[in-house]
GROMACS .gro file of C-alpha atoms in nm:
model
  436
    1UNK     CA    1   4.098  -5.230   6.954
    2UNK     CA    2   3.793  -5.032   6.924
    3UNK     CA    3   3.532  -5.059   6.620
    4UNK     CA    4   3.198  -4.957   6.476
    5UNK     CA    5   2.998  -5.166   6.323
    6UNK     CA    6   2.639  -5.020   6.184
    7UNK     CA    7   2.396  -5.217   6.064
    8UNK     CA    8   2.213  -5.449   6.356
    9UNK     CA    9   2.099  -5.668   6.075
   10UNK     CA   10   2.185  -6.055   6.053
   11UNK     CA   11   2.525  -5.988   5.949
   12UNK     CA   12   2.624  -5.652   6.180
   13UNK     CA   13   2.491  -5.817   6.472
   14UNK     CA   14   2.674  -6.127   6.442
   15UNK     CA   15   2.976  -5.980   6.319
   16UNK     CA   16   2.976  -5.724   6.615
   17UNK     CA   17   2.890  -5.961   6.875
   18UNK     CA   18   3.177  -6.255   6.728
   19UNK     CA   19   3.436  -5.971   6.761
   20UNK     CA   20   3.403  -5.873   7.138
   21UNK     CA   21   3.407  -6.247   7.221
   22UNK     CA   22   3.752  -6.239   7.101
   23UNK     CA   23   3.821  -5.901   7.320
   24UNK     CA   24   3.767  -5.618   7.092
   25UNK     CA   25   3.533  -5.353   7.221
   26UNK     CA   26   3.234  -5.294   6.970
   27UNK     CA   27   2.977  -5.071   6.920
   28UNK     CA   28   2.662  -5.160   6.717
   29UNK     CA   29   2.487  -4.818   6.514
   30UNK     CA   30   2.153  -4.850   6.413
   31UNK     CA   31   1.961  -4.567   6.258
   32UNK     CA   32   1.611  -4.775   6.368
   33UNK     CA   33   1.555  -4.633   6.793
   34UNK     CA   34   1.321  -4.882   6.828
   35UNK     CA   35   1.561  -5.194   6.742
   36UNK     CA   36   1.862  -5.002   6.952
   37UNK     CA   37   1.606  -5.002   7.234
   38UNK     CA   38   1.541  -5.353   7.235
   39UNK     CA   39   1.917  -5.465   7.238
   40UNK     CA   40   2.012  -5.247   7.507
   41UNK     CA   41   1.690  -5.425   7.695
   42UNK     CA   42   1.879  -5.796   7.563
   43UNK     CA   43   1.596  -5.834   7.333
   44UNK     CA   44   1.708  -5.979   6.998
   45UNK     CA   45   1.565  -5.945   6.666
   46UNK     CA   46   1.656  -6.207   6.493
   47UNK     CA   47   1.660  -6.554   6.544
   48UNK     CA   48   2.013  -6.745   6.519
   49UNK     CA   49   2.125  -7.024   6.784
   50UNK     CA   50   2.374  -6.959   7.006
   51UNK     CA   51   2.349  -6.562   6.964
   52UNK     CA   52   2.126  -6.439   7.211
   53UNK     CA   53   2.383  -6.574   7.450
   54UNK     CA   54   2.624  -6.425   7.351
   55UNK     CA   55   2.523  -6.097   7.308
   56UNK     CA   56   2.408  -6.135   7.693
   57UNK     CA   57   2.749  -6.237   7.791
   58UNK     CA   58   2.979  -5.984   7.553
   59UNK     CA   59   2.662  -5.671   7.703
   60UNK     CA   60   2.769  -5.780   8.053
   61UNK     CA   61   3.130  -5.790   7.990
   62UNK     CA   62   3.141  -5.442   7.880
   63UNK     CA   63   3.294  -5.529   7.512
   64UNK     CA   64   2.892  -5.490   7.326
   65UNK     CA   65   2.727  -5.148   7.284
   66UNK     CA   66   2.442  -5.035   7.088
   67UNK     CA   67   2.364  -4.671   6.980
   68UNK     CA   68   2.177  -4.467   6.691
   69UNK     CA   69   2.441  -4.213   6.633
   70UNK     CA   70   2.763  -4.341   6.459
   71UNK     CA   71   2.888  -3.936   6.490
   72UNK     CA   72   2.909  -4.000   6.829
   73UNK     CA   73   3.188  -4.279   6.826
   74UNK     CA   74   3.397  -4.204   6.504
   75UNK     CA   75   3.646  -4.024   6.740
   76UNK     CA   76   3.704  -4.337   6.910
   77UNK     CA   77   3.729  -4.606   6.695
   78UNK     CA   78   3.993  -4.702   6.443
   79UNK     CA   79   3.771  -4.908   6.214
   80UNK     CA   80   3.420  -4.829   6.082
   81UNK     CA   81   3.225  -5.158   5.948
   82UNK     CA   82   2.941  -5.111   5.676
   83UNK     CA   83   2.700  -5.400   5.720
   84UNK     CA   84   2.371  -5.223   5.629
   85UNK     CA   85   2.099  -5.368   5.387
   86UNK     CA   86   2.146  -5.379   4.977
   87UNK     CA   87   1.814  -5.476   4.888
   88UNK     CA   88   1.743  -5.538   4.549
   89UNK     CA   89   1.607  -5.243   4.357
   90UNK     CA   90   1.298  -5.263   4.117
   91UNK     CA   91   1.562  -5.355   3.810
   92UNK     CA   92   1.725  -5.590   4.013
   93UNK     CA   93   1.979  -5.431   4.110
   94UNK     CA   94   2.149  -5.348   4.467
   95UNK     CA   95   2.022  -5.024   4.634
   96UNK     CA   96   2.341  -4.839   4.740
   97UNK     CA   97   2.170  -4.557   4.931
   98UNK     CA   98   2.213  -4.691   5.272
   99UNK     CA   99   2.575  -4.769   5.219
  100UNK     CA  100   2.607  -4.422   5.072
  101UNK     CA  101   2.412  -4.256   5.344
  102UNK     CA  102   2.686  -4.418   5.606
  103UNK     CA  103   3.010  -4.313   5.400
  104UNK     CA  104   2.846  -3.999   5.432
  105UNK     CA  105   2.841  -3.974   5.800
  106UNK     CA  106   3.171  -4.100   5.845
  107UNK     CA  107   3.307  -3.793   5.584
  108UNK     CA  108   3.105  -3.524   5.770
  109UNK     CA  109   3.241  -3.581   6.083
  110UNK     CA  110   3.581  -3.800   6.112
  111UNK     CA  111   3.813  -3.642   6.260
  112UNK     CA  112   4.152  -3.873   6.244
  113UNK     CA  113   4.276  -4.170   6.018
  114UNK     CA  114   4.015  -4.426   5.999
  115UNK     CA  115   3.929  -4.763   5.773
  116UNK     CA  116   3.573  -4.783   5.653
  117UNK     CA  117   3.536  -5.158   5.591
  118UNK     CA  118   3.243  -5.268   5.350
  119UNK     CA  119   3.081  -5.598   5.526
  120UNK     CA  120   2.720  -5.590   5.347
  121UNK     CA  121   2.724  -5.767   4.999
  122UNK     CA  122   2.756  -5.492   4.719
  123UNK     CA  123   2.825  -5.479   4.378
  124UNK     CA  124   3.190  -5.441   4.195
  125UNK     CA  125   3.292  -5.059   4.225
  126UNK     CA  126   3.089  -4.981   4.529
  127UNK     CA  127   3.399  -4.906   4.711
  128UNK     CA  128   3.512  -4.650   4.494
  129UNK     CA  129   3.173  -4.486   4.554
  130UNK     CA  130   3.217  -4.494   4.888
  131UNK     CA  131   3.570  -4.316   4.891
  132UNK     CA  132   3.416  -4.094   4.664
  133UNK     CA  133   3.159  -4.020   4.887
  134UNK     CA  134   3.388  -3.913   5.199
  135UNK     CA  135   3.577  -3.749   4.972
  136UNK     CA  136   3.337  -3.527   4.893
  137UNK     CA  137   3.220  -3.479   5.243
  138UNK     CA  138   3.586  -3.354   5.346
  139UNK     CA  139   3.619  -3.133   5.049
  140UNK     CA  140   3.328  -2.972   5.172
  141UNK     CA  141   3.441  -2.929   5.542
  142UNK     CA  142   3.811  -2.767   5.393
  143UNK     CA  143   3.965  -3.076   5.607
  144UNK     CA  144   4.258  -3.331   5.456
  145UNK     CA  145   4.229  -3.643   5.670
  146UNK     CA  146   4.341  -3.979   5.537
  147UNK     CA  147   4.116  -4.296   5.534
  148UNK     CA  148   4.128  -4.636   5.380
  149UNK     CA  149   3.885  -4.836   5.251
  150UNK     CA  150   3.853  -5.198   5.237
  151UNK     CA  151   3.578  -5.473   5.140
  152UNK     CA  152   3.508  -5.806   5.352
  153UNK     CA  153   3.236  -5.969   5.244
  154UNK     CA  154   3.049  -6.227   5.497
  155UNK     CA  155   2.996  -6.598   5.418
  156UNK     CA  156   2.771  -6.686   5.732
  157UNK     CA  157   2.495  -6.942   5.678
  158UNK     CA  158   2.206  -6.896   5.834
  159UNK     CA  159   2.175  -7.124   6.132
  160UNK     CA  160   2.536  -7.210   6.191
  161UNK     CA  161   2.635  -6.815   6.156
  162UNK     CA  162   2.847  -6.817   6.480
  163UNK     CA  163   3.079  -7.059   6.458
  164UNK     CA  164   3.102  -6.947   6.048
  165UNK     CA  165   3.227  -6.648   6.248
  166UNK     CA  166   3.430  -6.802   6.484
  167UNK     CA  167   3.623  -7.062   6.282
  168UNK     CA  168   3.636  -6.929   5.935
  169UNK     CA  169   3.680  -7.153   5.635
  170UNK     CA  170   3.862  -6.795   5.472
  171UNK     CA  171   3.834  -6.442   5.557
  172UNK     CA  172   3.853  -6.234   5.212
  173UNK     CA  173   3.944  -5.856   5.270
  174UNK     CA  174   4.022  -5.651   4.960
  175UNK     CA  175   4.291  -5.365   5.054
  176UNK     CA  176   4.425  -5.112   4.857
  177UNK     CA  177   4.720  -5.041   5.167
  178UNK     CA  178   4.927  -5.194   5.374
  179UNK     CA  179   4.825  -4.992   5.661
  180UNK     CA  180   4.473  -5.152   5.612
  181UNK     CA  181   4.589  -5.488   5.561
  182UNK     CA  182   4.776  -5.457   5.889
  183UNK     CA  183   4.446  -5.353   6.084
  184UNK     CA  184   4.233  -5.612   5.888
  185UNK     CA  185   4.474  -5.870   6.020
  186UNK     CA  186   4.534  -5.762   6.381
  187UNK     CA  187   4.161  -5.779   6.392
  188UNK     CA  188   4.109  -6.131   6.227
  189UNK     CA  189   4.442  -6.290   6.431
  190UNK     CA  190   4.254  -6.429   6.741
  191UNK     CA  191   4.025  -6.634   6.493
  192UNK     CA  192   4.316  -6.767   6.305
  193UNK     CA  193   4.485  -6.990   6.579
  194UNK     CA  194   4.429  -7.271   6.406
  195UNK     CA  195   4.593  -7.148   6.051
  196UNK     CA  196   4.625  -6.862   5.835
  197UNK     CA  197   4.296  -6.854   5.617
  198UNK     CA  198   4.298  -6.521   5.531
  199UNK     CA  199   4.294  -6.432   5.165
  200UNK     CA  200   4.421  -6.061   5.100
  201UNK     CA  201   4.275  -5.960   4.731
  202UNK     CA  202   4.236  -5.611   4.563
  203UNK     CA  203   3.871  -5.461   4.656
  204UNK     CA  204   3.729  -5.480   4.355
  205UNK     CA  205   3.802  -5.902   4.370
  206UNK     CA  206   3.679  -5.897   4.688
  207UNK     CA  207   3.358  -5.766   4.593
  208UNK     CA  208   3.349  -6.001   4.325
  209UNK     CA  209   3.426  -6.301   4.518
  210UNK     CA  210   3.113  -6.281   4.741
  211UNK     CA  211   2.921  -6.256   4.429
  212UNK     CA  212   3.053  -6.533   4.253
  213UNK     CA  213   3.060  -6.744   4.542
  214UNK     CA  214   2.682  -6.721   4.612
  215UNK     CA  215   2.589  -6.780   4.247
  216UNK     CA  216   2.807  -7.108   4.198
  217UNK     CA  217   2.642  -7.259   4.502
  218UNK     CA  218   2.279  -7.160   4.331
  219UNK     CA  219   2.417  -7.305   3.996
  220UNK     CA  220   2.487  -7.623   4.159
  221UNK     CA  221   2.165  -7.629   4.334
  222UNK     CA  222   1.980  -7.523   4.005
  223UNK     CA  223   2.166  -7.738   3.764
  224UNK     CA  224   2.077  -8.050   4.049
  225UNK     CA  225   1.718  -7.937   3.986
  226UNK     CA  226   1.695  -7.916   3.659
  227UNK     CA  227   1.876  -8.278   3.616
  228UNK     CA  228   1.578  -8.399   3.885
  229UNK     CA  229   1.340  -8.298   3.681
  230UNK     CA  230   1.480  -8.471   3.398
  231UNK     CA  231   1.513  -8.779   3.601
  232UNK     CA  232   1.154  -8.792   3.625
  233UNK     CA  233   1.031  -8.785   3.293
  234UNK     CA  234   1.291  -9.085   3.214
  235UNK     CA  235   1.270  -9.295   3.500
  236UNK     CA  236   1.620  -9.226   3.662
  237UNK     CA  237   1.659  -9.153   4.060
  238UNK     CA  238   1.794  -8.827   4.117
  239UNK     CA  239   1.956  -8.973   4.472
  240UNK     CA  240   2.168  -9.226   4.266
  241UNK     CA  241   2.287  -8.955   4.002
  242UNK     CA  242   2.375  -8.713   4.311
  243UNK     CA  243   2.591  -8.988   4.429
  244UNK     CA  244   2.733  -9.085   4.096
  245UNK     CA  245   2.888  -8.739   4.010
  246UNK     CA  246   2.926  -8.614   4.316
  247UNK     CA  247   3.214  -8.853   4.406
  248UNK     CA  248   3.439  -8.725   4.119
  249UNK     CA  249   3.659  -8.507   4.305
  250UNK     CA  250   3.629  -8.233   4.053
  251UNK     CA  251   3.292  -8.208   4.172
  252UNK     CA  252   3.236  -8.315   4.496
  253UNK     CA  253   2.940  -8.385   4.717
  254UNK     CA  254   2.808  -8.009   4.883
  255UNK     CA  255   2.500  -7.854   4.722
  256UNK     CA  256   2.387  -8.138   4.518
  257UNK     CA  257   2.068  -8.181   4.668
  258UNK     CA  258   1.751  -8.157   4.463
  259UNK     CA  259   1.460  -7.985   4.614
  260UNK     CA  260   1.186  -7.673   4.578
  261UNK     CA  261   1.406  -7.444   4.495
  262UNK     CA  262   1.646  -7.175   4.709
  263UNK     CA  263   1.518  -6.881   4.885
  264UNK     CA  264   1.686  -6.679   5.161
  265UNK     CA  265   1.859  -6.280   5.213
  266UNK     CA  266   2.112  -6.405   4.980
  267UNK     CA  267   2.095  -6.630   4.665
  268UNK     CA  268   1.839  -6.462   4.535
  269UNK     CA  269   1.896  -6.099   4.576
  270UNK     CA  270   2.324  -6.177   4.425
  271UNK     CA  271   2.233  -6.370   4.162
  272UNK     CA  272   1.948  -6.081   4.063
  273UNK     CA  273   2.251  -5.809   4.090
  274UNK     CA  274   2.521  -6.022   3.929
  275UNK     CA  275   2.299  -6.012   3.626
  276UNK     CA  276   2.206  -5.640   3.649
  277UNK     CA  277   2.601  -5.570   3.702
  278UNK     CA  278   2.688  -5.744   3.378
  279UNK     CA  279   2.378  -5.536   3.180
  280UNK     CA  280   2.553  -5.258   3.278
  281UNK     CA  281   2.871  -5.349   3.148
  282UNK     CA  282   2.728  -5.461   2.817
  283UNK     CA  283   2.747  -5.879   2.923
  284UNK     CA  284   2.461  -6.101   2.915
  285UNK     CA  285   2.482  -6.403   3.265
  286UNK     CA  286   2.330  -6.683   3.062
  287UNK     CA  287   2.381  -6.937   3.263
  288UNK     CA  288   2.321  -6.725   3.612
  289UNK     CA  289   2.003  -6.627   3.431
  290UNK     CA  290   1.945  -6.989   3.354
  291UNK     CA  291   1.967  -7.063   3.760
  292UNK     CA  292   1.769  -6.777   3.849
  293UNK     CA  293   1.479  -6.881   3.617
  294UNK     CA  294   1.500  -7.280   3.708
  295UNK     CA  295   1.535  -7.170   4.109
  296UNK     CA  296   1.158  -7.007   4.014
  297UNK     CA  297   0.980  -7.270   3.833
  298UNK     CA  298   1.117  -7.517   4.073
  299UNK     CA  299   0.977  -7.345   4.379
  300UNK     CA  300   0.599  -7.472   4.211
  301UNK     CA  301   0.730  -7.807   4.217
  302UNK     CA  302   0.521  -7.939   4.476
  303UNK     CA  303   0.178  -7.783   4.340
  304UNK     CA  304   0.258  -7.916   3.988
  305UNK     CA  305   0.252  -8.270   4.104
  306UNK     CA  306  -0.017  -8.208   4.389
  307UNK     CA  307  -0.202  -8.074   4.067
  308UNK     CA  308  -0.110  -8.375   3.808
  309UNK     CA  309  -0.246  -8.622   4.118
  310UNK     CA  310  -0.591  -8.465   4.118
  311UNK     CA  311  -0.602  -8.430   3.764
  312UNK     CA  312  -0.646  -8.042   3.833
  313UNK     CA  313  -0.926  -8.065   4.076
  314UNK     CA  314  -0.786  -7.948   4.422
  315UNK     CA  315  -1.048  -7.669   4.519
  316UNK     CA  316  -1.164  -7.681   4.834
  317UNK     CA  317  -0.858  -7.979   4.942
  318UNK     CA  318  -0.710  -7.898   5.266
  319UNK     CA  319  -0.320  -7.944   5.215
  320UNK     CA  320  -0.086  -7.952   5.517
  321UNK     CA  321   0.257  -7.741   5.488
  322UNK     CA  322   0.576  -7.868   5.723
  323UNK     CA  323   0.816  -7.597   5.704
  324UNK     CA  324   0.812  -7.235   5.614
  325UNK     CA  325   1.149  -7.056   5.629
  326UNK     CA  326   1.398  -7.068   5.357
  327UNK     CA  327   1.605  -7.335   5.483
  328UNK     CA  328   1.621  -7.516   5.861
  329UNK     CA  329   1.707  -7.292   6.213
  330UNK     CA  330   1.639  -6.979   6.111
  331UNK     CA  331   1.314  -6.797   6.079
  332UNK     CA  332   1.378  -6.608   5.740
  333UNK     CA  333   1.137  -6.638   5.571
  334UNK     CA  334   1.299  -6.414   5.261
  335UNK     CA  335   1.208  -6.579   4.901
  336UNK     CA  336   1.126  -6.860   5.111
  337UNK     CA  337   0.940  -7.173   4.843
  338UNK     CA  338   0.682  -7.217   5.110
  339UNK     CA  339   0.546  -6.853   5.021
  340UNK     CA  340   0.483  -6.957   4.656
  341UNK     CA  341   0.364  -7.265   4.698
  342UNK     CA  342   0.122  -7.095   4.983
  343UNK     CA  343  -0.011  -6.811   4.730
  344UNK     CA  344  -0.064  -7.058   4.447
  345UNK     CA  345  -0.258  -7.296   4.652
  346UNK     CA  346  -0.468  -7.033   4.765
  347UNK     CA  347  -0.493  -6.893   4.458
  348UNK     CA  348  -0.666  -7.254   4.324
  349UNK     CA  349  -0.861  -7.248   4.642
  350UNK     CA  350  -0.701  -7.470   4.851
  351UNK     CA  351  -0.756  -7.482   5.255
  352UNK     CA  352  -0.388  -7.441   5.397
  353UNK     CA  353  -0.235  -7.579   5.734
  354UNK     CA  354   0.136  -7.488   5.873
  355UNK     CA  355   0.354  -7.545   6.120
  356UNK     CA  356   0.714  -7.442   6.150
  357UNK     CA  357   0.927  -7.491   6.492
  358UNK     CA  358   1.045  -7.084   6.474
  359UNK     CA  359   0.890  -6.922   6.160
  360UNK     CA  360   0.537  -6.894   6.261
  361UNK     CA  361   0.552  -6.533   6.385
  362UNK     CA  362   0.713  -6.435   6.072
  363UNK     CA  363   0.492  -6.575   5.812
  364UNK     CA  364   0.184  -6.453   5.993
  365UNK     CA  365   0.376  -6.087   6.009
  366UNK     CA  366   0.395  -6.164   5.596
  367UNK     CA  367   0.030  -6.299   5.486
  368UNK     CA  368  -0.144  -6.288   5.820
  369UNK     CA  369  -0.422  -6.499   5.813
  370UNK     CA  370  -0.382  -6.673   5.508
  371UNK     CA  371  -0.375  -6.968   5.642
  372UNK     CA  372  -0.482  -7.193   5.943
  373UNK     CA  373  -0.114  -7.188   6.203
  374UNK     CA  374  -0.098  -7.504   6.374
  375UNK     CA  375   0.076  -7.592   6.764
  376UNK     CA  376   0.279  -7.877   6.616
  377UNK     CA  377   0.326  -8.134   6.315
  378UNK     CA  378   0.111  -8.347   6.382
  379UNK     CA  379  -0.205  -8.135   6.448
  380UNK     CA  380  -0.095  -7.949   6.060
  381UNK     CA  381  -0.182  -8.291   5.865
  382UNK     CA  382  -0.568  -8.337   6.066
  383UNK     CA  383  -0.794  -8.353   5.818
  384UNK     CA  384  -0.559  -8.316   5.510
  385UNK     CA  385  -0.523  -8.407   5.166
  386UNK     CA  386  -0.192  -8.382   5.147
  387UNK     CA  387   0.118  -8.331   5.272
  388UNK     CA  388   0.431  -8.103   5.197
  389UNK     CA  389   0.739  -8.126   5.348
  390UNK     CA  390   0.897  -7.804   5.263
  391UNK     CA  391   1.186  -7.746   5.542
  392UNK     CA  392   1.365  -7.995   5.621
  393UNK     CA  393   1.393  -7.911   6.019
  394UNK     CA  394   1.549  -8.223   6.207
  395UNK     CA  395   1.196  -8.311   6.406
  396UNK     CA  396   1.048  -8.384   6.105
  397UNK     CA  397   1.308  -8.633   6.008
  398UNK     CA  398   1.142  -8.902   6.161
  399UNK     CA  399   0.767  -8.832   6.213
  400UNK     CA  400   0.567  -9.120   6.325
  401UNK     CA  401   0.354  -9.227   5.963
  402UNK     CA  402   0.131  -9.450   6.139
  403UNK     CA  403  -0.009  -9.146   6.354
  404UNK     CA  404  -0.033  -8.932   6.057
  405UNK     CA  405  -0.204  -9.207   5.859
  406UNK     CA  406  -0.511  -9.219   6.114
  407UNK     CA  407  -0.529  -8.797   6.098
  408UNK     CA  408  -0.476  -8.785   5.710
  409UNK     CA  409  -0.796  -8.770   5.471
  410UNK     CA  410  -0.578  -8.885   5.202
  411UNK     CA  411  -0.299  -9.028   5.247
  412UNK     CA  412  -0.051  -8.822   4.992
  413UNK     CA  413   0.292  -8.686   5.078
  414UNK     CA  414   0.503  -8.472   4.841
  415UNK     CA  415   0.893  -8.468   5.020
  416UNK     CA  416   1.035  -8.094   4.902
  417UNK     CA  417   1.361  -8.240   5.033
  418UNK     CA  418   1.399  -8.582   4.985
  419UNK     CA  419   1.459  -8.682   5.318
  420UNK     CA  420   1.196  -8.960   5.361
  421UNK     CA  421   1.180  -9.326   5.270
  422UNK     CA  422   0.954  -9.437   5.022
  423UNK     CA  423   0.932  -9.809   5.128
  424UNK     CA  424   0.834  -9.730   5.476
  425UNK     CA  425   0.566  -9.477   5.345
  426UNK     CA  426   0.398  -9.704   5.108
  427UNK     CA  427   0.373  -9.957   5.391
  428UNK     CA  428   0.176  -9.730   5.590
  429UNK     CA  429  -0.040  -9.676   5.314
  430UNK     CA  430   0.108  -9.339   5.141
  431UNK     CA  431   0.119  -9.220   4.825
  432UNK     CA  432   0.480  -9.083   4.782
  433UNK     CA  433   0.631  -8.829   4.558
  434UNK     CA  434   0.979  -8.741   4.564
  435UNK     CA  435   1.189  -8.432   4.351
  436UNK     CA  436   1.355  -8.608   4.068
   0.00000   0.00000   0.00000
């Protein structure tokens, strides 16, 4: 089978390269020359383990290709994937126009049957849109070709993407034929050895599912927040309460963590559109407003406490940042906490020191020099008042405190993840604070 996927993006790359591992032959359209170019050259843009290999491997084999023009393939594939960006407008809501722009491509110049799958993450009625859009396009042209179209949203996290891809938990595709669910599951077979996990919904469900799915994992990690915060003011341990509830089986233990708050290409932006989608349908999200405006004030977590230890007097402190992407092995650094907690500290004139194992590159490409980019850990807390651990990447699991305690001005360490043990901190001579 041969397919187009456009969009070389975090989700159209890995999607494209997963699928000619299993054998089908893929071609990867990006409008962006320069990004094409570096592909074809085995450069990759985005961090993710295990992909770079793989793209190598797939390119070599023959199954991987990369090109700007989708025209130029539409008469040989039999299925077109969408996986382009839906950022988040000004209102909140998800720009279509690049999803549009590609439905129009495919109308102006298809030629024979094809399905135009939806992979990026778009709101509930896009697809119509999108049929509506080819439509048009072959009105215009005086040509009656049938087409199909069909949603399948992604649920790839971000540093485990590949074998997400590879050995699904479900694959959703909303169809509105059974020619299209026959395609959709010839394509999915190989990765279903194992079991059957695909879920065949209408399209409008499966836009909705991706949607809903994203903003009950930010509820829970909100909601676990909000009850940290609580725990603090009356003397309860947030760890204890996590393990309390999350053994009821109703509830379960995943994404009850407390922290600084979610970031990432995802969370933030659905939970932003879910709300705009129900404005424009006349319904008010109060509680996915709720976990969009906890996720905020709980990304200032750490400064409110480094703040409430000085009594308010922390110009001119030089504060040492582990961790600056959104969450561990990846170097997204999209609504990432460490980017608030680096303007408001700043802001209150603050010296800053950071290290992160991949996202250095990135955050300088953000705020440039900002801040003072350190070779490793250990040479970020020299000289510091304090310490926040932001990312919880696995080399900073175990960080040797009586090092750290001899390079620290003050010794003060404020654990965005709650991943380190008071008692052995206080007997190194640290002042600890913990979320919740």
């Amino acid at each position: 089978m041969k397919i187009a996927i456009v969009g070389t993006g975090y989700v159209g790359l890995v999607s494209g390269t997963c699928f000619s591992e299993m054998g089908v032959d893929v071609t990867c359209v990006d409008v962006n020359s320069e990004k094409i170019n570096k592909l074809q050259n085995g450069i990759i843009p985005i961090y993710e383990p295990g992909l770079e290999d793989l793209v190598h491997k797939n390119v070599k084999a023959g199954r991987l290709h990369f090109i700007t023009d989708l025209e130029n393939v539409l008469n040989e594939v039999e299925v077109v994937f969408c996986a382009v960006g839906t950022p988040p407008d000004e209102d909140g809501s998800a720009d279509l126009r690049y999803v549009l722009d590609v439905a129009r491509v495919v109308g102006r110049n298809m030629n024979k049957y094809l399905l135009v799958v939806t992979k990026s993450t778009v709101p509930v009625g896009t697809a119509i849109k999108i049929q509506n859009s080819i439509q048009e396009e072959l009105d215009k042209r005086g040509v009656n070709i049938d087409f199909d179209i069909a949603s399948n949203p992604e649920f790839l996290k971000e540093g485990a993407a590949i074998n997400d891809f590879m050995s699904p938990d479900r694959v959703v595709v909303g169809v509105a034929s059974n020619r299209a669910k026959e395609i959709m599951f010839k394509l999915y077979k190989p990765f279903m050895v194992s079991g059957d996990r695909m879920i065949f919904t209408d399209v409008p469900s499966a836009e909705m599912i991706k949607y809903a799915a994203n903003a009950m994992l930010a509820t829970r990690i909100s909601f676990m927040n909000d009850i940290a915060n609580l725990c603090e003011l009356v003397g309860a341990d947030v760890s204890m309460v996590r393990k309390g509830i999350g053994s009821d089986s109703r509830i379960g233990k995943k994404f009850l963590y407390a922290g600084c708050g979610y970031g990432g290409s995802c969370f933030p932006k659905d939970v932003k559109a879910l709300i705009k989608t129900a404005e424009q349908k006349g319904y008010d999200m109060g509680v996915i407003k709720a976990v969009e405006e906890v996720n905020e004030r709980q990304k200032a977590v750490l400064y409110d406490k480094l703040i409430r230890h000085y009594e308010g007097d922390i110009e001119g402190k030089t504060v040492a940042i582990w961790g600056l992407a959104f969450k561990p092995e990846t170097d997204d650094m999209r609504e990432a906490p460490a980017l608030v907690l680096i303007d408001l500290l700043i802001k209150a004139g603050v010296i800053v020191r950071v290290y992160d194992p991949i996202a250095m590159l990135e955050c300088k490409r953000q705020i440039g020099n900002k801040v003072i980019y350190c070779k490793n850990m250990y040479e970020a807390v020299l000289d510091a008042d304090a310490l926040m651990l932001v990312t919880e990447w696995k080399e900073f699991r175990v960080p040797s405190w009586a090092v750290i305690a001899k390079e620290m001005s003050t010794r003060i360490v404020l654990d965005g993840r709650n991943i380190y043990d008071r008692a052995e901190l206080e007997e190194n001579g640290f002042i600890y604070y913990k979320i919740g």
